[in-house]
Amino acid sequence: DLDTVRGGQANSSAPGRCVLVIKAATGEVIRRFDTGDGVDGPIALDYPVTGSASVYPAIGLVPAERAYVGDRVGRLWRVDMRSPNPNNWSMNVAWPPEDEEDALGYQLGRRVVDRPSIALRQNGKLGILFGTGEAGRDNAGRSSVVSITDDLVLGEGEELVFRATANWVMPLREREFLSGGANVFNSVAYFTTIESGGG
């Protein structure tokens, strides 16, 4: 959403509030996600999507099973693509969790910068690293860099569902925010920040 005022307001019918999965060779839309169509859970896709999506796995000819993308107020969304039928795919918020205590002090209000970094942890579970930058709305909380593990667990009805848990949340200084995407290499997180001038 290029309108900075509207972009900072919750409005699920405004521009930028959808995710498209397309066939790269033809541009054909395989699946569209927006509030009311594929977005599951209690939270609407009511702020613009920012940055780019990261997909796992993203090597060879193995079908992707999930993707992650951020929005303008700091929510990380997960697209579940495990089904061979795109009509059965779903999208919901992976981070932050509904329980504030599990969020380790993470504050909404700043946009997710660039694409999340994905890496397999030493225990074989999927780790996601992302951070937040410039304010996405008034009264934005502090920027943070976040490391989570997203794992398949047994949910209601004996169904396997994804559940994200925090590894760590690093709040940045009051006027500091991420200036580019965060990356993981050899189990080490790398990121750059910038500090805005104070008054």
PDB file of C-alpha atoms in Angstrom:
ATOM      1  CA  ASP A   1       0.000   0.000   0.000  1.00  0.00           C
ATOM      2  CA  LEU A   2       1.753   3.154  -1.210  1.00  0.00           C
ATOM      3  CA  ASP A   3      -0.542   5.443   0.790  1.00  0.00           C
ATOM      4  CA  THR A   4       1.399   5.885   4.043  1.00  0.00           C
ATOM      5  CA  VAL A   5      -1.639   6.974   6.048  1.00  0.00           C
ATOM      6  CA  ARG A   6      -3.921   4.183   4.835  1.00  0.00           C
ATOM      7  CA  GLY A   7      -1.040   1.690   5.073  1.00  0.00           C
ATOM      8  CA  GLY A   8      -0.844   2.272   8.813  1.00  0.00           C
ATOM      9  CA  GLN A   9      -4.542   1.557   9.348  1.00  0.00           C
ATOM     10  CA  ALA A  10      -6.273  -1.803   9.699  1.00  0.00           C
ATOM     11  CA  ASN A  11      -8.329  -2.291   6.532  1.00  0.00           C
ATOM     12  CA  SER A  12      -8.549  -5.770   4.998  1.00  0.00           C
ATOM     13  CA  SER A  13     -10.025  -4.451   1.721  1.00  0.00           C
ATOM     14  CA  ALA A  14      -7.267  -1.880   1.015  1.00  0.00           C
ATOM     15  CA  PRO A  15      -4.339  -2.539  -1.398  1.00  0.00           C
ATOM     16  CA  GLY A  16      -1.487  -4.810  -0.298  1.00  0.00           C
ATOM     17  CA  ARG A  17      -3.593  -7.029   1.946  1.00  0.00           C
ATOM     18  CA  CYS A  18      -3.193 -10.256  -0.020  1.00  0.00           C
ATOM     19  CA  VAL A  19      -0.591 -12.878  -0.886  1.00  0.00           C
ATOM     20  CA  LEU A  20      -0.445 -14.511  -4.314  1.00  0.00           C
ATOM     21  CA  VAL A  21       1.254 -17.802  -5.129  1.00  0.00           C
ATOM     22  CA  ILE A  22       2.013 -17.824  -8.848  1.00  0.00           C
ATOM     23  CA  LYS A  23       3.500 -20.230 -11.362  1.00  0.00           C
ATOM     24  CA  ALA A  24       6.854 -18.670 -12.237  1.00  0.00           C
ATOM     25  CA  ALA A  25       6.906 -19.866 -15.863  1.00  0.00           C
ATOM     26  CA  THR A  26       3.490 -18.485 -16.826  1.00  0.00           C
ATOM     27  CA  GLY A  27       2.437 -15.972 -14.166  1.00  0.00           C
ATOM     28  CA  GLU A  28      -0.710 -18.014 -13.528  1.00  0.00           C
ATOM     29  CA  VAL A  29      -2.164 -17.491 -10.055  1.00  0.00           C
ATOM     30  CA  ILE A  30      -2.135 -20.815  -8.206  1.00  0.00           C
ATOM     31  CA  ARG A  31      -3.636 -19.491  -4.947  1.00  0.00           C
ATOM     32  CA  ARG A  32      -4.707 -16.138  -3.537  1.00  0.00           C
ATOM     33  CA  PHE A  33      -4.885 -15.439   0.212  1.00  0.00           C
ATOM     34  CA  ASP A  34      -6.798 -12.555   1.740  1.00  0.00           C
ATOM     35  CA  THR A  35      -9.214 -12.092   4.607  1.00  0.00           C
ATOM     36  CA  GLY A  36     -12.165 -14.364   3.901  1.00  0.00           C
ATOM     37  CA  ASP A  37     -10.242 -16.546   1.444  1.00  0.00           C
ATOM     38  CA  GLY A  38      -7.611 -18.841   2.929  1.00  0.00           C
ATOM     39  CA  VAL A  39      -6.628 -16.701   5.930  1.00  0.00           C
ATOM     40  CA  ASP A  40      -7.334 -18.820   9.011  1.00  0.00           C
ATOM     41  CA  GLY A  41      -7.457 -17.927  12.669  1.00  0.00           C
ATOM     42  CA  PRO A  42      -8.777 -14.940  14.572  1.00  0.00           C
ATOM     43  CA  ILE A  43      -6.489 -12.338  12.935  1.00  0.00           C
ATOM     44  CA  ALA A  44      -7.393 -10.691   9.632  1.00  0.00           C
ATOM     45  CA  LEU A  45      -4.846  -9.768   6.971  1.00  0.00           C
ATOM     46  CA  ASP A  46      -5.665  -6.106   7.540  1.00  0.00           C
ATOM     47  CA  TYR A  47      -2.228  -4.453   7.199  1.00  0.00           C
ATOM     48  CA  PRO A  48      -0.084  -4.440   4.031  1.00  0.00           C
ATOM     49  CA  VAL A  49       2.328  -7.273   3.385  1.00  0.00           C
ATOM     50  CA  THR A  50       5.962  -6.051   3.328  1.00  0.00           C
ATOM     51  CA  GLY A  51       9.205  -7.462   1.992  1.00  0.00           C
ATOM     52  CA  SER A  52       9.358 -10.792   0.224  1.00  0.00           C
ATOM     53  CA  ALA A  53       8.360 -14.321   1.113  1.00  0.00           C
ATOM     54  CA  SER A  54      10.770 -17.069   2.142  1.00  0.00           C
ATOM     55  CA  VAL A  55       9.876 -20.630   1.190  1.00  0.00           C
ATOM     56  CA  TYR A  56      10.835 -23.977   2.727  1.00  0.00           C
ATOM     57  CA  PRO A  57      12.194 -26.178   1.306  1.00  0.00           C
ATOM     58  CA  ALA A  58      13.573 -24.104  -1.534  1.00  0.00           C
ATOM     59  CA  ILE A  59      15.978 -26.525  -3.206  1.00  0.00           C
ATOM     60  CA  GLY A  60      15.734 -28.881  -6.156  1.00  0.00           C
ATOM     61  CA  LEU A  61      12.377 -30.217  -7.250  1.00  0.00           C
ATOM     62  CA  VAL A  62      11.029 -30.831  -3.738  1.00  0.00           C
ATOM     63  CA  PRO A  63       7.601 -29.179  -3.347  1.00  0.00           C
ATOM     64  CA  ALA A  64       7.507 -26.268  -0.917  1.00  0.00           C
ATOM     65  CA  GLU A  65       5.562 -27.050   2.263  1.00  0.00           C
ATOM     66  CA  ARG A  66       5.415 -23.584   3.815  1.00  0.00           C
ATOM     67  CA  ALA A  67       6.268 -19.934   3.240  1.00  0.00           C
ATOM     68  CA  TYR A  68       6.750 -16.942   5.539  1.00  0.00           C
ATOM     69  CA  VAL A  69       6.129 -13.250   4.912  1.00  0.00           C
ATOM     70  CA  GLY A  70       5.843 -10.201   7.172  1.00  0.00           C
ATOM     71  CA  ASP A  71       3.413  -7.316   7.380  1.00  0.00           C
ATOM     72  CA  ARG A  72       3.572  -3.635   8.176  1.00  0.00           C
ATOM     73  CA  VAL A  73       2.892  -3.964  11.908  1.00  0.00           C
ATOM     74  CA  GLY A  74       5.377  -6.766  12.622  1.00  0.00           C
ATOM     75  CA  ARG A  75       3.323  -9.919  12.271  1.00  0.00           C
ATOM     76  CA  LEU A  76       4.985 -12.907  10.599  1.00  0.00           C
ATOM     77  CA  TRP A  77       2.545 -14.922   8.481  1.00  0.00           C
ATOM     78  CA  ARG A  78       2.878 -18.613   7.590  1.00  0.00           C
ATOM     79  CA  VAL A  79       1.427 -20.177   4.433  1.00  0.00           C
ATOM     80  CA  ASP A  80       0.805 -23.908   4.905  1.00  0.00           C
ATOM     81  CA  MET A  81       1.250 -25.594   1.503  1.00  0.00           C
ATOM     82  CA  ARG A  82       1.510 -29.238   2.593  1.00  0.00           C
ATOM     83  CA  SER A  83      -1.530 -30.361   0.610  1.00  0.00           C
ATOM     84  CA  PRO A  84      -1.064 -31.219  -3.084  1.00  0.00           C
ATOM     85  CA  ASN A  85      -4.327 -29.306  -3.668  1.00  0.00           C
ATOM     86  CA  PRO A  86      -3.778 -25.504  -3.484  1.00  0.00           C
ATOM     87  CA  ASN A  87      -7.432 -25.048  -2.469  1.00  0.00           C
ATOM     88  CA  ASN A  88      -6.521 -26.713   0.837  1.00  0.00           C
ATOM     89  CA  TRP A  89      -3.632 -24.355   1.575  1.00  0.00           C
ATOM     90  CA  SER A  90      -4.082 -21.887   4.425  1.00  0.00           C
ATOM     91  CA  MET A  91      -2.396 -18.819   5.874  1.00  0.00           C
ATOM     92  CA  ASN A  92      -2.247 -17.611   9.465  1.00  0.00           C
ATOM     93  CA  VAL A  93      -0.079 -15.660  11.892  1.00  0.00           C
ATOM     94  CA  ALA A  94       3.003 -17.581  13.016  1.00  0.00           C
ATOM     95  CA  TRP A  95       4.330 -14.737  15.196  1.00  0.00           C
ATOM     96  CA  PRO A  96       3.617 -13.191  17.662  1.00  0.00           C
ATOM     97  CA  PRO A  97       1.783 -15.838  19.680  1.00  0.00           C
ATOM     98  CA  GLU A  98      -1.607 -15.072  21.197  1.00  0.00           C
ATOM     99  CA  ASP A  99      -0.187 -15.383  24.722  1.00  0.00           C
ATOM    100  CA  GLU A 100       1.807 -12.195  25.414  1.00  0.00           C
ATOM    101  CA  GLU A 101       4.017 -14.021  27.908  1.00  0.00           C
ATOM    102  CA  ASP A 102       5.213 -16.364  25.137  1.00  0.00           C
ATOM    103  CA  ALA A 103       6.116 -13.319  22.985  1.00  0.00           C
ATOM    104  CA  LEU A 104       9.004 -12.407  25.347  1.00  0.00           C
ATOM    105  CA  GLY A 105       8.238  -8.677  25.234  1.00  0.00           C
ATOM    106  CA  TYR A 106       7.841  -8.430  21.451  1.00  0.00           C
ATOM    107  CA  GLN A 107       5.863  -5.333  20.453  1.00  0.00           C
ATOM    108  CA  LEU A 108       3.745  -4.868  17.349  1.00  0.00           C
ATOM    109  CA  GLY A 109       3.860  -1.633  15.365  1.00  0.00           C
ATOM    110  CA  ARG A 110       6.957  -1.825  13.144  1.00  0.00           C
ATOM    111  CA  ARG A 111       7.136  -3.459   9.725  1.00  0.00           C
ATOM    112  CA  VAL A 112       8.946  -6.734   9.065  1.00  0.00           C
ATOM    113  CA  VAL A 113      12.043  -5.865   7.004  1.00  0.00           C
ATOM    114  CA  ASP A 114      12.904  -7.797   3.844  1.00  0.00           C
ATOM    115  CA  ARG A 115      12.406 -11.567   3.817  1.00  0.00           C
ATOM    116  CA  PRO A 116      12.730 -13.859   6.845  1.00  0.00           C
ATOM    117  CA  SER A 117      15.844 -16.034   6.944  1.00  0.00           C
ATOM    118  CA  ILE A 118      15.213 -19.779   7.212  1.00  0.00           C
ATOM    119  CA  ALA A 119      17.698 -22.370   8.466  1.00  0.00           C
ATOM    120  CA  LEU A 120      17.572 -25.893   9.809  1.00  0.00           C
ATOM    121  CA  ARG A 121      18.653 -25.904  13.442  1.00  0.00           C
ATOM    122  CA  GLN A 122      21.065 -28.495  14.835  1.00  0.00           C
ATOM    123  CA  ASN A 123      18.088 -30.403  16.272  1.00  0.00           C
ATOM    124  CA  GLY A 124      16.589 -30.717  12.767  1.00  0.00           C
ATOM    125  CA  LYS A 125      13.790 -28.211  13.427  1.00  0.00           C
ATOM    126  CA  LEU A 126      13.161 -25.184  11.245  1.00  0.00           C
ATOM    127  CA  GLY A 127      14.446 -21.863  12.546  1.00  0.00           C
ATOM    128  CA  ILE A 128      13.238 -18.485  11.260  1.00  0.00           C
ATOM    129  CA  LEU A 129      15.037 -15.189  11.849  1.00  0.00           C
ATOM    130  CA  PHE A 130      13.458 -11.819  11.078  1.00  0.00           C
ATOM    131  CA  GLY A 131      13.455  -8.263  12.324  1.00  0.00           C
ATOM    132  CA  THR A 132      11.426  -5.092  12.280  1.00  0.00           C
ATOM    133  CA  GLY A 133      12.247  -1.639  11.006  1.00  0.00           C
ATOM    134  CA  GLU A 134      10.545   1.679  10.396  1.00  0.00           C
ATOM    135  CA  ALA A 135       7.258   2.347  12.108  1.00  0.00           C
ATOM    136  CA  GLY A 136       4.192   0.879  10.434  1.00  0.00           C
ATOM    137  CA  ARG A 137       1.728   2.968  12.468  1.00  0.00           C
ATOM    138  CA  ASP A 138       1.588   5.595  15.209  1.00  0.00           C
ATOM    139  CA  ASN A 139       2.728   4.619  18.706  1.00  0.00           C
ATOM    140  CA  ALA A 140       4.874   1.830  17.300  1.00  0.00           C
ATOM    141  CA  GLY A 141       6.753  -0.311  19.794  1.00  0.00           C
ATOM    142  CA  ARG A 142      10.479  -0.895  19.676  1.00  0.00           C
ATOM    143  CA  SER A 143      12.080  -2.668  16.752  1.00  0.00           C
ATOM    144  CA  SER A 144      13.270  -6.200  17.436  1.00  0.00           C
ATOM    145  CA  VAL A 145      15.195  -9.076  15.954  1.00  0.00           C
ATOM    146  CA  VAL A 146      13.433 -12.389  16.547  1.00  0.00           C
ATOM    147  CA  SER A 147      14.473 -16.029  16.314  1.00  0.00           C
ATOM    148  CA  ILE A 148      11.696 -18.631  16.380  1.00  0.00           C
ATOM    149  CA  THR A 149      11.386 -22.365  15.812  1.00  0.00           C
ATOM    150  CA  ASP A 150       8.405 -23.495  13.748  1.00  0.00           C
ATOM    151  CA  ASP A 151       7.552 -27.128  14.288  1.00  0.00           C
ATOM    152  CA  LEU A 152       4.792 -29.604  13.470  1.00  0.00           C
ATOM    153  CA  VAL A 153       2.904 -30.673  16.597  1.00  0.00           C
ATOM    154  CA  LEU A 154      -0.189 -32.734  17.277  1.00  0.00           C
ATOM    155  CA  GLY A 155      -3.160 -30.382  17.458  1.00  0.00           C
ATOM    156  CA  GLU A 156      -6.862 -30.784  18.056  1.00  0.00           C
ATOM    157  CA  GLY A 157      -8.436 -33.802  16.385  1.00  0.00           C
ATOM    158  CA  GLU A 158      -5.065 -35.576  16.110  1.00  0.00           C
ATOM    159  CA  GLU A 159      -4.104 -33.254  13.230  1.00  0.00           C
ATOM    160  CA  LEU A 160      -0.525 -32.099  12.662  1.00  0.00           C
ATOM    161  CA  VAL A 161      -0.332 -28.297  12.870  1.00  0.00           C
ATOM    162  CA  PHE A 162       2.515 -25.789  12.874  1.00  0.00           C
ATOM    163  CA  ARG A 163       3.400 -24.063  16.140  1.00  0.00           C
ATOM    164  CA  ALA A 164       6.037 -21.355  16.494  1.00  0.00           C
ATOM    165  CA  THR A 165       7.998 -20.886  19.727  1.00  0.00           C
ATOM    166  CA  ALA A 166      10.516 -18.201  20.577  1.00  0.00           C
ATOM    167  CA  ASN A 167      14.218 -18.972  20.712  1.00  0.00           C
ATOM    168  CA  TRP A 168      14.954 -15.356  21.602  1.00  0.00           C
ATOM    169  CA  VAL A 169      13.684 -11.826  21.080  1.00  0.00           C
ATOM    170  CA  MET A 170      16.216  -8.967  21.004  1.00  0.00           C
ATOM    171  CA  PRO A 171      14.627  -5.526  21.394  1.00  0.00           C
ATOM    172  CA  LEU A 172      16.698  -2.784  19.785  1.00  0.00           C
ATOM    173  CA  ARG A 173      17.360   0.638  21.286  1.00  0.00           C
ATOM    174  CA  GLU A 174      14.570   3.200  21.252  1.00  0.00           C
ATOM    175  CA  ARG A 175      15.460   4.867  17.915  1.00  0.00           C
ATOM    176  CA  GLU A 176      17.255   1.878  16.355  1.00  0.00           C
ATOM    177  CA  PHE A 177      15.764  -0.352  13.690  1.00  0.00           C
ATOM    178  CA  LEU A 178      16.779  -3.017  11.202  1.00  0.00           C
ATOM    179  CA  SER A 179      18.152  -1.544   7.954  1.00  0.00           C
ATOM    180  CA  GLY A 180      18.186  -4.760   5.917  1.00  0.00           C
ATOM    181  CA  GLY A 181      17.254  -8.397   6.083  1.00  0.00           C
ATOM    182  CA  ALA A 182      18.576 -10.592   8.884  1.00  0.00           C
ATOM    183  CA  ASN A 183      20.459 -13.739   7.854  1.00  0.00           C
ATOM    184  CA  VAL A 184      21.696 -16.962   9.426  1.00  0.00           C
ATOM    185  CA  PHE A 185      25.013 -18.532   8.424  1.00  0.00           C
ATOM    186  CA  ASN A 186      26.705 -21.390  10.304  1.00  0.00           C
ATOM    187  CA  SER A 187      24.274 -21.012  13.243  1.00  0.00           C
ATOM    188  CA  VAL A 188      25.115 -17.301  13.641  1.00  0.00           C
ATOM    189  CA  ALA A 189      22.609 -14.465  13.107  1.00  0.00           C
ATOM    190  CA  TYR A 190      23.788 -11.426  11.137  1.00  0.00           C
ATOM    191  CA  PHE A 191      21.904  -8.153  10.750  1.00  0.00           C
ATOM    192  CA  THR A 192      22.496  -4.437  10.360  1.00  0.00           C
ATOM    193  CA  THR A 193      20.714  -1.599  12.124  1.00  0.00           C
ATOM    194  CA  ILE A 194      20.453   2.146  11.818  1.00  0.00           C
ATOM    195  CA  GLU A 195      19.707   4.683  14.522  1.00  0.00           C
ATOM    196  CA  SER A 196      17.518   7.675  13.722  1.00  0.00           C
ATOM    197  CA  GLY A 197      18.381  11.086  15.122  1.00  0.00           C
ATOM    198  CA  GLY A 198      16.860  12.087  18.445  1.00  0.00           C
ATOM    199  CA  GLY A 199      15.178  15.263  19.451  1.00  0.00           C
TER     200      GLY A 199
END
